[in-house]
Amino acid sequence: MIDAQSSPRRGFTLFEVAISLGLLAFGVVSVIMLFPMGIRAQQLARFQLYAAAKAEEMVECFSTTHNANPAIDVEAYDAWDVPVGRRSLAWDLESRLASHRFGMLPLPLEIARRIDSDGDEIQHILAEGGYLYYSQPMATSNLEEQAMSAAPPNEAQRLVFAVTGYAQSNAIGLLPQKSWPYVVPYPSPPSYGPHKPDTFIGGSGTVTTANTPGFDANAATSIICWEANTPNGTPLPGADPEIKGVFDAYVAYYTAPKATVTEALATAYLQAALLYCARKITDTTQLSGFISPSSPSTFPYDTEIFIPGTNPVGASPAMTSLLWKQVQAMRFLSHAATCMTRWHTLSELSGAGLAIPALSGSPALTLTNDLIVYYHERCLRLAMTFAASFPYDWGCPRPLQRTIMTDYPLIEYDMFSPPLTGKIFSGSVAASSIDAAQWRPLGAQPVQNPGVSYQYPGRPLPAPGSAGDAGFWGDRSHVTLTRAFDAAERCRQIVFWAVDWQSYEDCETAPSAPVDASKYPFRAPVDGEDLNARLNTEFRDEQIYAFRNPEKVLSFSNALAPLKDTGASVLADELLNNMSNSFPPDQGSSTNAKSVFSGLYGGDRNFNKVLDRGPVPRSVRLRAIPVGRFNYYDPRLTAIVR
Amino acid sequence: MHHHRAAFTLIEAMIALALGLVLIFTAASGFRVASQAATVASRMSLENAMLRAGFQTAHEQLDFWTDIDDPDGGPVGMALRQRGTNNEGGAVIGMPFTPFKDTWSGPDPDPNSKDESSLGWDPQDRAWSADNPRGWFQGDMAQKCTGGELDLRSGRYALFTNTADNLGTGDFTAINTKTYGPISIIPHHWRDRTVAALINSLGFMGLCEYLPANAVYSLYSPARSGGPYWTSTDMGGIPSWCTLPGGSFENGDGGQQTTRGKYRSTYMTSYCIPNPAYSATPDLLGDLRRYYHVGYENDAGAMQEFDIKTVVPAVLLQARPTTWPRVAVSVARFIKNARHVALCKVRWQSPVTGEVIELSFAGFGTSLRGARQQRQPTTGWAAWDNAASVPTKPAGTFTIPLNLDSR
């Protein structure tokens, strides 16, 4: 037995103390390491808020921003000869918003490739041809950036994001071969416009009237009435050579100088419109009821808007193909008849009325105020009813007074048939040598009376089922726009990460991400203009939002800007906006212009008006922290909320 | 018994001292880092809370417009409910939150009616039904505000549509000494009267909010040549404000002299709803009836003025501790490129460094029409339309809670 008092009293050995201290230090360090996690949690919470705001803004902007790029050619007889036939105007979120005004700017590829993420998701997106985006520093307000002051520091720029999931194949918003719908006021004369007198005009509706009041006083242009044009005068549904008589009479009246214009010219216009009515409505009884009903002031519009017997309810395509004639006939007749109110008083147009004599086959008419009001009323109702009832019958333009969604028929590209192929136009058809292809257009229903386009009436669209149909339209068994679908098919995702990419030394000097080629605005084919001339078109800065480099506003306009000292002002180096009719530095065929267009010199990516360089060398890889994911509906149709 | 008590050797003491110092240093560093981390986390937590509050406040304003009109805020909170008189012509004019009953007379019309003679706004969705002819523009889209060479060449469209029930001889412009009327029956009135009443009642942005998306911004009224901007018309009876380039409604872009739509009127310029308190003596009626040049070829002065007029700043927690960040929220409402923008800005300033950081975003919110229907005509909030005891007006073909659109 050992006596406790006699046992030796020993302290901890040094080894034991060291172990104890080690354990203590481990514990302390472990606790200390928890504190930065709290900071990270707060940072993540903040970025999640930024991401929520950004996602809301993106969907708001996508849903409410109009598709207005009015300073761009939209028609060519081959889809590849205008930029609208490509990705630039696709109704997909990233295509719409990756522009210099709507908030999504592609992160320079050089920087994006240095960023790691969970599952290497960012690099997978880049490898598939996608972009990593950052938020533009200014609010997406549509306001012109030219006079904006420097943006305050914007932490949300540390967010990067991408759109995942594949976009649906969209309906065609603008069909290059004919940018339908054509919209005109009702009533109105035959529609017309200036056109270069080249080989693309063709047809019978052309007049050459330079320096005429009311028309473009440009001797280099002709005035073309596309509705009347047919190639070589050959009748073609939707392009009606009989309109030429109405047009010529209208031009004679409308363009006469104020001092010499006469009532006789107005009467001749009315007679031409009456003749057109007689040619379109060949049944004399129907014609009489159409142009001079027995009681115009009590005409039953609600039941007899179309001539009885031609009522469209349940009508066959052949029958509906007759209805456009009534719409057009009343459109011209109403316009011509109303012109007479400039020349006569109510009392002259009451009672016995005004006698309009027959002329060259036009019916005689006694014109009254009641008839004029009836023409107007029936004209509008015919146009509205036709437009709402027959979105695939292009026999007459849509009414400007009430543009509605169904003015845009459902047309998509047929991706399961061989594409149309040809050459990119360069000066002449014979001189064109660069191969091109585009999918065939395909309507949910066959397009009736496609007619000709305003820009290229010499190259008419074949009607489905016609001899030329197989060479142009897609296979109707491939229509998908009207098929049922699962919600998941139209679900895409906006994915956000946080990474301080602006800490890179080249955050503002790295070149822009490669610009989608379809964002380069170019002209439609013009006789004698080679491809280079077509590419050297005017950039109407304020009217082509979907085109040019998405970083355009921030981009540097010269090679010296990225060589400046850190912190130096770049106020004079930003491309920003340009005055109308100016020649912005990114326009043209010079090497510098191409470099500016492509964003080769970098840009003021935080819009603080000075050149920034971060402390992190480009050899360092940064890791992006996942912040959030937001699902959204990917529409296939062009759709804008109010 | 001898008991030997040995002291630490120098080596042991030094090692112990070193270990002790390491321990103290580690602990001190740890506590310092922990303290800093706790401070940063605490500050970030506070900032995030303030930021969330700002974000939430912005959304409340997007939904309820209380920064512009507070139904419980007394006269100051409801400054945009005033009524005035147009200096030119004497018409009663209002503001975006002026009750229609104060600017418009007559009963609410039947929304399903094709009645052309009814006066004023129809508060139900079928007011502008696309198949109802009374909502179609019946005029001449090519009619110019100056006659020039064309001198009403296409005829007199005032015969088809007009604000007036009938037109006298003097309501037509004489051409070659001939006038047209008098005429007693004009088929269409509803659209012209409604457009005229909307612009008088609400101002320019209110008009854009209430008209259908693709509306034609024009109407016909009795022809009046010369005279002030608001009372004159072109030869055919289209009021000058609809067509005159560089007036106060239509900008001078391209010198266009004809009737336009919303895109053309708002891609160079913008209409807005001003901050009712942007100045001690704001000209709100005037500010609501002009455009702002914030599109192409603008200048810094115009942008600055627009910013001052449109930004409605609200500072959160005015009585906050001085160590808390200052957070201000604003929502600016305007139309640009036909897009109705509600631009939110949450801006906070560090109490430590003074640094200012901003979160800006364009948000989804209630339209002006929706905001008006949230409010009672006098004070307070309107009832939901499915509430048990909804005050209705009028008792008749339909019922709707009493709100600013009711008459």
mmCIF file with all atom_site columns, C-alpha atoms in Angstrom, chain A residues 33-183:
data_model
loop_
_atom_site.group_PDB
_atom_site.id
_atom_site.type_symbol
_atom_site.label_atom_id
_atom_site.label_alt_id
_atom_site.label_comp_id
_atom_site.label_asym_id
_atom_site.label_entity_id
_atom_site.label_seq_id
_atom_site.pdbx_PDB_ins_code
_atom_site.Cartn_x
_atom_site.Cartn_y
_atom_site.Cartn_z
_atom_site.occupancy
_atom_site.B_iso_or_equiv
_atom_site.pdbx_formal_charge
_atom_site.auth_seq_id
_atom_site.auth_comp_id
_atom_site.auth_asym_id
_atom_site.auth_atom_id
_atom_site.pdbx_PDB_model_num
ATOM 1   C CA . MET A 1 33  ? -12.472 31.077 -37.490  1.00 0.00 ? 33  MET A CA 1
ATOM 2   C CA . LEU A 1 34  ? -16.199 31.156 -36.929  1.00 0.00 ? 34  LEU A CA 1
ATOM 3   C CA . PHE A 1 35  ? -16.237 34.938 -36.941  1.00 0.00 ? 35  PHE A CA 1
ATOM 4   C CA . PRO A 1 36  ? -15.287 35.399 -40.626  1.00 0.00 ? 36  PRO A CA 1
ATOM 5   C CA . MET A 1 37  ? -18.055 32.959 -41.473  1.00 0.00 ? 37  MET A CA 1
ATOM 6   C CA . GLY A 1 38  ? -20.441 35.468 -40.009  1.00 0.00 ? 38  GLY A CA 1
ATOM 7   C CA . ILE A 1 39  ? -19.025 38.124 -42.278  1.00 0.00 ? 39  ILE A CA 1
ATOM 8   C CA . ARG A 1 40  ? -19.341 35.837 -45.266  1.00 0.00 ? 40  ARG A CA 1
ATOM 9   C CA . ALA A 1 41  ? -22.927 35.107 -44.359  1.00 0.00 ? 41  ALA A CA 1
ATOM 10  C CA . GLN A 1 42  ? -23.655 38.830 -44.233  1.00 0.00 ? 42  GLN A CA 1
ATOM 11  C CA . GLN A 1 43  ? -21.914 39.355 -47.563  1.00 0.00 ? 43  GLN A CA 1
ATOM 12  C CA . LEU A 1 44  ? -23.902 36.550 -49.101  1.00 0.00 ? 44  LEU A CA 1
ATOM 13  C CA . ALA A 1 45  ? -27.113 37.997 -47.724  1.00 0.00 ? 45  ALA A CA 1
ATOM 14  C CA . ARG A 1 46  ? -26.294 41.327 -49.303  1.00 0.00 ? 46  ARG A CA 1
ATOM 15  C CA . PHE A 1 47  ? -25.508 39.813 -52.670  1.00 0.00 ? 47  PHE A CA 1
ATOM 16  C CA . GLN A 1 48  ? -28.680 37.794 -52.542  1.00 0.00 ? 48  GLN A CA 1
ATOM 17  C CA . LEU A 1 49  ? -30.549 41.062 -52.180  1.00 0.00 ? 49  LEU A CA 1
ATOM 18  C CA . TYR A 1 50  ? -28.649 42.552 -55.113  1.00 0.00 ? 50  TYR A CA 1
ATOM 19  C CA . ALA A 1 51  ? -29.390 39.465 -57.162  1.00 0.00 ? 51  ALA A CA 1
ATOM 20  C CA . ALA A 1 52  ? -33.084 39.659 -56.365  1.00 0.00 ? 52  ALA A CA 1
ATOM 21  C CA . ALA A 1 53  ? -33.168 43.296 -57.434  1.00 0.00 ? 53  ALA A CA 1
ATOM 22  C CA . LYS A 1 54  ? -31.238 42.553 -60.592  1.00 0.00 ? 54  LYS A CA 1
ATOM 23  C CA . ALA A 1 55  ? -33.408 39.582 -61.510  1.00 0.00 ? 55  ALA A CA 1
ATOM 24  C CA . GLU A 1 56  ? -36.525 41.670 -61.015  1.00 0.00 ? 56  GLU A CA 1
ATOM 25  C CA . GLU A 1 57  ? -35.109 44.422 -63.175  1.00 0.00 ? 57  GLU A CA 1
ATOM 26  C CA . MET A 1 58  ? -34.084 42.005 -65.918  1.00 0.00 ? 58  MET A CA 1
ATOM 27  C CA . VAL A 1 59  ? -37.516 40.469 -66.162  1.00 0.00 ? 59  VAL A CA 1
ATOM 28  C CA . GLU A 1 60  ? -39.159 43.906 -65.946  1.00 0.00 ? 60  GLU A CA 1
ATOM 29  C CA . CYS A 1 61  ? -36.932 45.262 -68.677  1.00 0.00 ? 61  CYS A CA 1
ATOM 30  C CA . PHE A 1 62  ? -37.437 42.169 -70.842  1.00 0.00 ? 62  PHE A CA 1
ATOM 31  C CA . SER A 1 63  ? -41.189 42.478 -70.474  1.00 0.00 ? 63  SER A CA 1
ATOM 32  C CA . THR A 1 64  ? -41.653 46.193 -71.004  1.00 0.00 ? 64  THR A CA 1
ATOM 33  C CA . THR A 1 65  ? -38.972 47.336 -73.414  1.00 0.00 ? 65  THR A CA 1
ATOM 34  C CA . HIS A 1 66  ? -40.231 47.832 -76.903  1.00 0.00 ? 66  HIS A CA 1
ATOM 35  C CA . ASN A 1 67  ? -38.633 46.123 -79.824  1.00 0.00 ? 67  ASN A CA 1
ATOM 36  C CA . ALA A 1 68  ? -37.996 49.431 -81.538  1.00 0.00 ? 68  ALA A CA 1
ATOM 37  C CA . ASN A 1 69  ? -34.880 49.635 -83.645  1.00 0.00 ? 69  ASN A CA 1
ATOM 38  C CA . PRO A 1 70  ? -36.310 51.838 -86.371  1.00 0.00 ? 70  PRO A CA 1
ATOM 39  C CA . ALA A 1 71  ? -33.013 52.774 -88.004  1.00 0.00 ? 71  ALA A CA 1
ATOM 40  C CA . ILE A 1 72  ? -32.293 49.346 -89.403  1.00 0.00 ? 72  ILE A CA 1
ATOM 41  C CA . ASP A 1 73  ? -33.206 47.631 -92.655  1.00 0.00 ? 73  ASP A CA 1
ATOM 42  C CA . VAL A 1 74  ? -35.701 44.867 -92.038  1.00 0.00 ? 74  VAL A CA 1
ATOM 43  C CA . GLU A 1 75  ? -36.385 43.529 -95.519  1.00 0.00 ? 75  GLU A CA 1
ATOM 44  C CA . ALA A 1 76  ? -34.358 41.618 -98.055  1.00 0.00 ? 76  ALA A CA 1
ATOM 45  C CA . TYR A 1 77  ? -35.400 38.931 -100.467 1.00 0.00 ? 77  TYR A CA 1
ATOM 46  C CA . ASP A 1 78  ? -32.991 36.589 -98.717  1.00 0.00 ? 78  ASP A CA 1
ATOM 47  C CA . ALA A 1 79  ? -33.064 36.380 -94.929  1.00 0.00 ? 79  ALA A CA 1
ATOM 48  C CA . TRP A 1 80  ? -29.294 36.568 -94.549  1.00 0.00 ? 80  TRP A CA 1
ATOM 49  C CA . ASP A 1 81  ? -29.107 39.947 -96.255  1.00 0.00 ? 81  ASP A CA 1
ATOM 50  C CA . VAL A 1 82  ? -30.516 41.903 -93.296  1.00 0.00 ? 82  VAL A CA 1
ATOM 51  C CA . PRO A 1 83  ? -29.349 41.728 -89.683  1.00 0.00 ? 83  PRO A CA 1
ATOM 52  C CA . VAL A 1 84  ? -32.847 41.244 -88.273  1.00 0.00 ? 84  VAL A CA 1
ATOM 53  C CA . GLY A 1 85  ? -32.985 37.686 -89.538  1.00 0.00 ? 85  GLY A CA 1
ATOM 54  C CA . ARG A 1 86  ? -30.411 36.576 -86.998  1.00 0.00 ? 86  ARG A CA 1
ATOM 55  C CA . ARG A 1 87  ? -29.851 36.515 -83.256  1.00 0.00 ? 87  ARG A CA 1
ATOM 56  C CA . SER A 1 88  ? -29.746 40.245 -82.645  1.00 0.00 ? 88  SER A CA 1
ATOM 57  C CA . LEU A 1 89  ? -33.520 40.599 -82.335  1.00 0.00 ? 89  LEU A CA 1
ATOM 58  C CA . ALA A 1 90  ? -34.309 37.146 -80.983  1.00 0.00 ? 90  ALA A CA 1
ATOM 59  C CA . TRP A 1 91  ? -36.922 37.335 -78.246  1.00 0.00 ? 91  TRP A CA 1
ATOM 60  C CA . ASP A 1 92  ? -34.695 35.755 -75.632  1.00 0.00 ? 92  ASP A CA 1
ATOM 61  C CA . LEU A 1 93  ? -33.790 37.458 -72.403  1.00 0.00 ? 93  LEU A CA 1
ATOM 62  C CA . GLU A 1 94  ? -30.060 37.668 -72.990  1.00 0.00 ? 94  GLU A CA 1
ATOM 63  C CA . SER A 1 95  ? -30.454 38.689 -76.630  1.00 0.00 ? 95  SER A CA 1
ATOM 64  C CA . ARG A 1 96  ? -32.813 41.497 -75.693  1.00 0.00 ? 96  ARG A CA 1
ATOM 65  C CA . LEU A 1 97  ? -30.973 42.786 -72.649  1.00 0.00 ? 97  LEU A CA 1
ATOM 66  C CA . ALA A 1 98  ? -27.356 42.353 -73.713  1.00 0.00 ? 98  ALA A CA 1
ATOM 67  C CA . SER A 1 99  ? -27.308 45.770 -75.273  1.00 0.00 ? 99  SER A CA 1
ATOM 68  C CA . HIS A 1 100 ? -25.871 49.103 -74.345  1.00 0.00 ? 100 HIS A CA 1
ATOM 69  C CA . ARG A 1 101 ? -29.048 50.219 -72.640  1.00 0.00 ? 101 ARG A CA 1
ATOM 70  C CA . PHE A 1 102 ? -30.693 47.323 -70.913  1.00 0.00 ? 102 PHE A CA 1
ATOM 71  C CA . GLY A 1 103 ? -28.404 46.234 -68.153  1.00 0.00 ? 103 GLY A CA 1
ATOM 72  C CA . MET A 1 104 ? -26.597 43.023 -69.161  1.00 0.00 ? 104 MET A CA 1
ATOM 73  C CA . LEU A 1 105 ? -23.046 43.432 -70.350  1.00 0.00 ? 105 LEU A CA 1
ATOM 74  C CA . PRO A 1 106 ? -20.871 40.430 -71.271  1.00 0.00 ? 106 PRO A CA 1
ATOM 75  C CA . LEU A 1 107 ? -17.853 40.154 -69.008  1.00 0.00 ? 107 LEU A CA 1
ATOM 76  C CA . PRO A 1 108 ? -14.637 40.240 -71.050  1.00 0.00 ? 108 PRO A CA 1
ATOM 77  C CA . LEU A 1 109 ? -13.835 36.698 -71.973  1.00 0.00 ? 109 LEU A CA 1
ATOM 78  C CA . GLU A 1 110 ? -10.248 37.069 -70.767  1.00 0.00 ? 110 GLU A CA 1
ATOM 79  C CA . ILE A 1 111 ? -11.558 37.765 -67.279  1.00 0.00 ? 111 ILE A CA 1
ATOM 80  C CA . ALA A 1 112 ? -14.446 35.308 -67.357  1.00 0.00 ? 112 ALA A CA 1
ATOM 81  C CA . ARG A 1 113 ? -12.066 32.448 -68.137  1.00 0.00 ? 113 ARG A CA 1
ATOM 82  C CA . ARG A 1 114 ? -10.166 33.115 -64.912  1.00 0.00 ? 114 ARG A CA 1
ATOM 83  C CA . ILE A 1 115 ? -13.175 32.606 -62.689  1.00 0.00 ? 115 ILE A CA 1
ATOM 84  C CA . ASP A 1 116 ? -13.840 29.276 -61.009  1.00 0.00 ? 116 ASP A CA 1
ATOM 85  C CA . SER A 1 117 ? -17.163 28.168 -59.657  1.00 0.00 ? 117 SER A CA 1
ATOM 86  C CA . ASP A 1 118 ? -18.831 25.121 -58.112  1.00 0.00 ? 118 ASP A CA 1
ATOM 87  C CA . GLY A 1 119 ? -18.955 22.316 -60.623  1.00 0.00 ? 119 GLY A CA 1
ATOM 88  C CA . ASP A 1 120 ? -17.059 24.567 -62.990  1.00 0.00 ? 120 ASP A CA 1
ATOM 89  C CA . GLU A 1 121 ? -20.463 25.790 -64.151  1.00 0.00 ? 121 GLU A CA 1
ATOM 90  C CA . ILE A 1 122 ? -19.166 29.121 -65.432  1.00 0.00 ? 122 ILE A CA 1
ATOM 91  C CA . GLN A 1 123 ? -16.547 27.497 -67.615  1.00 0.00 ? 123 GLN A CA 1
ATOM 92  C CA . HIS A 1 124 ? -19.097 25.029 -68.969  1.00 0.00 ? 124 HIS A CA 1
ATOM 93  C CA . ILE A 1 125 ? -21.350 27.937 -69.966  1.00 0.00 ? 125 ILE A CA 1
ATOM 94  C CA . LEU A 1 126 ? -18.460 29.687 -71.703  1.00 0.00 ? 126 LEU A CA 1
ATOM 95  C CA . ALA A 1 127 ? -17.427 26.464 -73.418  1.00 0.00 ? 127 ALA A CA 1
ATOM 96  C CA . GLU A 1 128 ? -20.912 26.137 -74.888  1.00 0.00 ? 128 GLU A CA 1
ATOM 97  C CA . GLY A 1 129 ? -20.681 29.613 -76.369  1.00 0.00 ? 129 GLY A CA 1
ATOM 98  C CA . GLY A 1 130 ? -22.532 31.443 -73.626  1.00 0.00 ? 130 GLY A CA 1
ATOM 99  C CA . TYR A 1 131 ? -21.485 34.612 -71.879  1.00 0.00 ? 131 TYR A CA 1
ATOM 100 C CA . LEU A 1 132 ? -20.912 35.539 -68.287  1.00 0.00 ? 132 LEU A CA 1
ATOM 101 C CA . TYR A 1 133 ? -22.518 38.929 -67.703  1.00 0.00 ? 133 TYR A CA 1
ATOM 102 C CA . TYR A 1 134 ? -22.072 41.808 -65.305  1.00 0.00 ? 134 TYR A CA 1
ATOM 103 C CA . SER A 1 135 ? -24.527 44.543 -64.461  1.00 0.00 ? 135 SER A CA 1
ATOM 104 C CA . GLN A 1 136 ? -24.184 47.896 -66.150  1.00 0.00 ? 136 GLN A CA 1
ATOM 105 C CA . PRO A 1 137 ? -23.170 50.535 -63.613  1.00 0.00 ? 137 PRO A CA 1
ATOM 106 C CA . MET A 1 138 ? -26.032 52.917 -64.397  1.00 0.00 ? 138 MET A CA 1
ATOM 107 C CA . ALA A 1 139 ? -29.689 52.229 -63.830  1.00 0.00 ? 139 ALA A CA 1
ATOM 108 C CA . THR A 1 140 ? -31.475 50.801 -66.851  1.00 0.00 ? 140 THR A CA 1
ATOM 109 C CA . SER A 1 141 ? -33.610 53.862 -67.327  1.00 0.00 ? 141 SER A CA 1
ATOM 110 C CA . ASN A 1 142 ? -33.527 54.294 -71.130  1.00 0.00 ? 142 ASN A CA 1
ATOM 111 C CA . LEU A 1 143 ? -32.153 57.776 -70.506  1.00 0.00 ? 143 LEU A CA 1
ATOM 112 C CA . GLU A 1 144 ? -29.337 58.949 -72.744  1.00 0.00 ? 144 GLU A CA 1
ATOM 113 C CA . GLU A 1 145 ? -25.958 58.369 -71.106  1.00 0.00 ? 145 GLU A CA 1
ATOM 114 C CA . GLN A 1 146 ? -24.219 61.292 -72.783  1.00 0.00 ? 146 GLN A CA 1
ATOM 115 C CA . ALA A 1 147 ? -24.978 63.822 -70.073  1.00 0.00 ? 147 ALA A CA 1
ATOM 116 C CA . MET A 1 148 ? -25.136 61.468 -67.119  1.00 0.00 ? 148 MET A CA 1
ATOM 117 C CA . SER A 1 149 ? -22.840 62.146 -64.218  1.00 0.00 ? 149 SER A CA 1
ATOM 118 C CA . ALA A 1 150 ? -20.445 59.493 -62.949  1.00 0.00 ? 150 ALA A CA 1
ATOM 119 C CA . ALA A 1 151 ? -22.205 56.547 -61.359  1.00 0.00 ? 151 ALA A CA 1
ATOM 120 C CA . PRO A 1 152 ? -21.731 56.123 -57.617  1.00 0.00 ? 152 PRO A CA 1
ATOM 121 C CA . PRO A 1 153 ? -19.954 52.951 -56.484  1.00 0.00 ? 153 PRO A CA 1
ATOM 122 C CA . ASN A 1 154 ? -22.167 50.028 -57.254  1.00 0.00 ? 154 ASN A CA 1
ATOM 123 C CA . GLU A 1 155 ? -21.488 46.878 -55.263  1.00 0.00 ? 155 GLU A CA 1
ATOM 124 C CA . ALA A 1 156 ? -23.941 45.020 -57.475  1.00 0.00 ? 156 ALA A CA 1
ATOM 125 C CA . GLN A 1 157 ? -21.284 45.073 -60.173  1.00 0.00 ? 157 GLN A CA 1
ATOM 126 C CA . ARG A 1 158 ? -19.501 42.359 -58.244  1.00 0.00 ? 158 ARG A CA 1
ATOM 127 C CA . LEU A 1 159 ? -22.333 40.094 -59.239  1.00 0.00 ? 159 LEU A CA 1
ATOM 128 C CA . VAL A 1 160 ? -21.789 38.063 -62.355  1.00 0.00 ? 160 VAL A CA 1
ATOM 129 C CA . PHE A 1 161 ? -24.572 36.081 -63.900  1.00 0.00 ? 161 PHE A CA 1
ATOM 130 C CA . ALA A 1 162 ? -25.484 33.818 -66.748  1.00 0.00 ? 162 ALA A CA 1
ATOM 131 C CA . VAL A 1 163 ? -28.618 32.452 -68.333  1.00 0.00 ? 163 VAL A CA 1
ATOM 132 C CA . THR A 1 164 ? -28.782 28.680 -68.314  1.00 0.00 ? 164 THR A CA 1
ATOM 133 C CA . GLY A 1 165 ? -31.069 26.276 -70.064  1.00 0.00 ? 165 GLY A CA 1
ATOM 134 C CA . TYR A 1 166 ? -31.527 26.381 -73.786  1.00 0.00 ? 166 TYR A CA 1
ATOM 135 C CA . ALA A 1 167 ? -33.673 29.094 -75.345  1.00 0.00 ? 167 ALA A CA 1
ATOM 136 C CA . GLN A 1 168 ? -36.751 28.000 -77.236  1.00 0.00 ? 168 GLN A CA 1
ATOM 137 C CA . SER A 1 169 ? -36.865 28.416 -80.976  1.00 0.00 ? 169 SER A CA 1
ATOM 138 C CA . ASN A 1 170 ? -38.850 31.632 -81.217  1.00 0.00 ? 170 ASN A CA 1
ATOM 139 C CA . ALA A 1 171 ? -41.520 32.792 -83.539  1.00 0.00 ? 171 ALA A CA 1
ATOM 140 C CA . ILE A 1 172 ? -40.124 35.084 -86.208  1.00 0.00 ? 172 ILE A CA 1
ATOM 141 C CA . GLY A 1 173 ? -40.752 38.652 -85.105  1.00 0.00 ? 173 GLY A CA 1
ATOM 142 C CA . LEU A 1 174 ? -39.693 40.136 -88.417  1.00 0.00 ? 174 LEU A CA 1
ATOM 143 C CA . LEU A 1 175 ? -39.855 38.033 -91.559  1.00 0.00 ? 175 LEU A CA 1
ATOM 144 C CA . PRO A 1 176 ? -37.095 39.482 -93.728  1.00 0.00 ? 176 PRO A CA 1
ATOM 145 C CA . GLN A 1 177 ? -38.724 38.524 -97.015  1.00 0.00 ? 177 GLN A CA 1
ATOM 146 C CA . LYS A 1 178 ? -41.742 40.629 -96.049  1.00 0.00 ? 178 LYS A CA 1
ATOM 147 C CA . SER A 1 179 ? -41.794 42.461 -92.757  1.00 0.00 ? 179 SER A CA 1
ATOM 148 C CA . TRP A 1 180 ? -45.430 41.777 -92.023  1.00 0.00 ? 180 TRP A CA 1
ATOM 149 C CA . PRO A 1 181 ? -47.627 43.324 -90.729  1.00 0.00 ? 181 PRO A CA 1
ATOM 150 C CA . TYR A 1 182 ? -47.735 46.280 -93.030  1.00 0.00 ? 182 TYR A CA 1
ATOM 151 C CA . VAL A 1 183 ? -49.764 48.903 -91.244  1.00 0.00 ? 183 VAL A CA 1
#
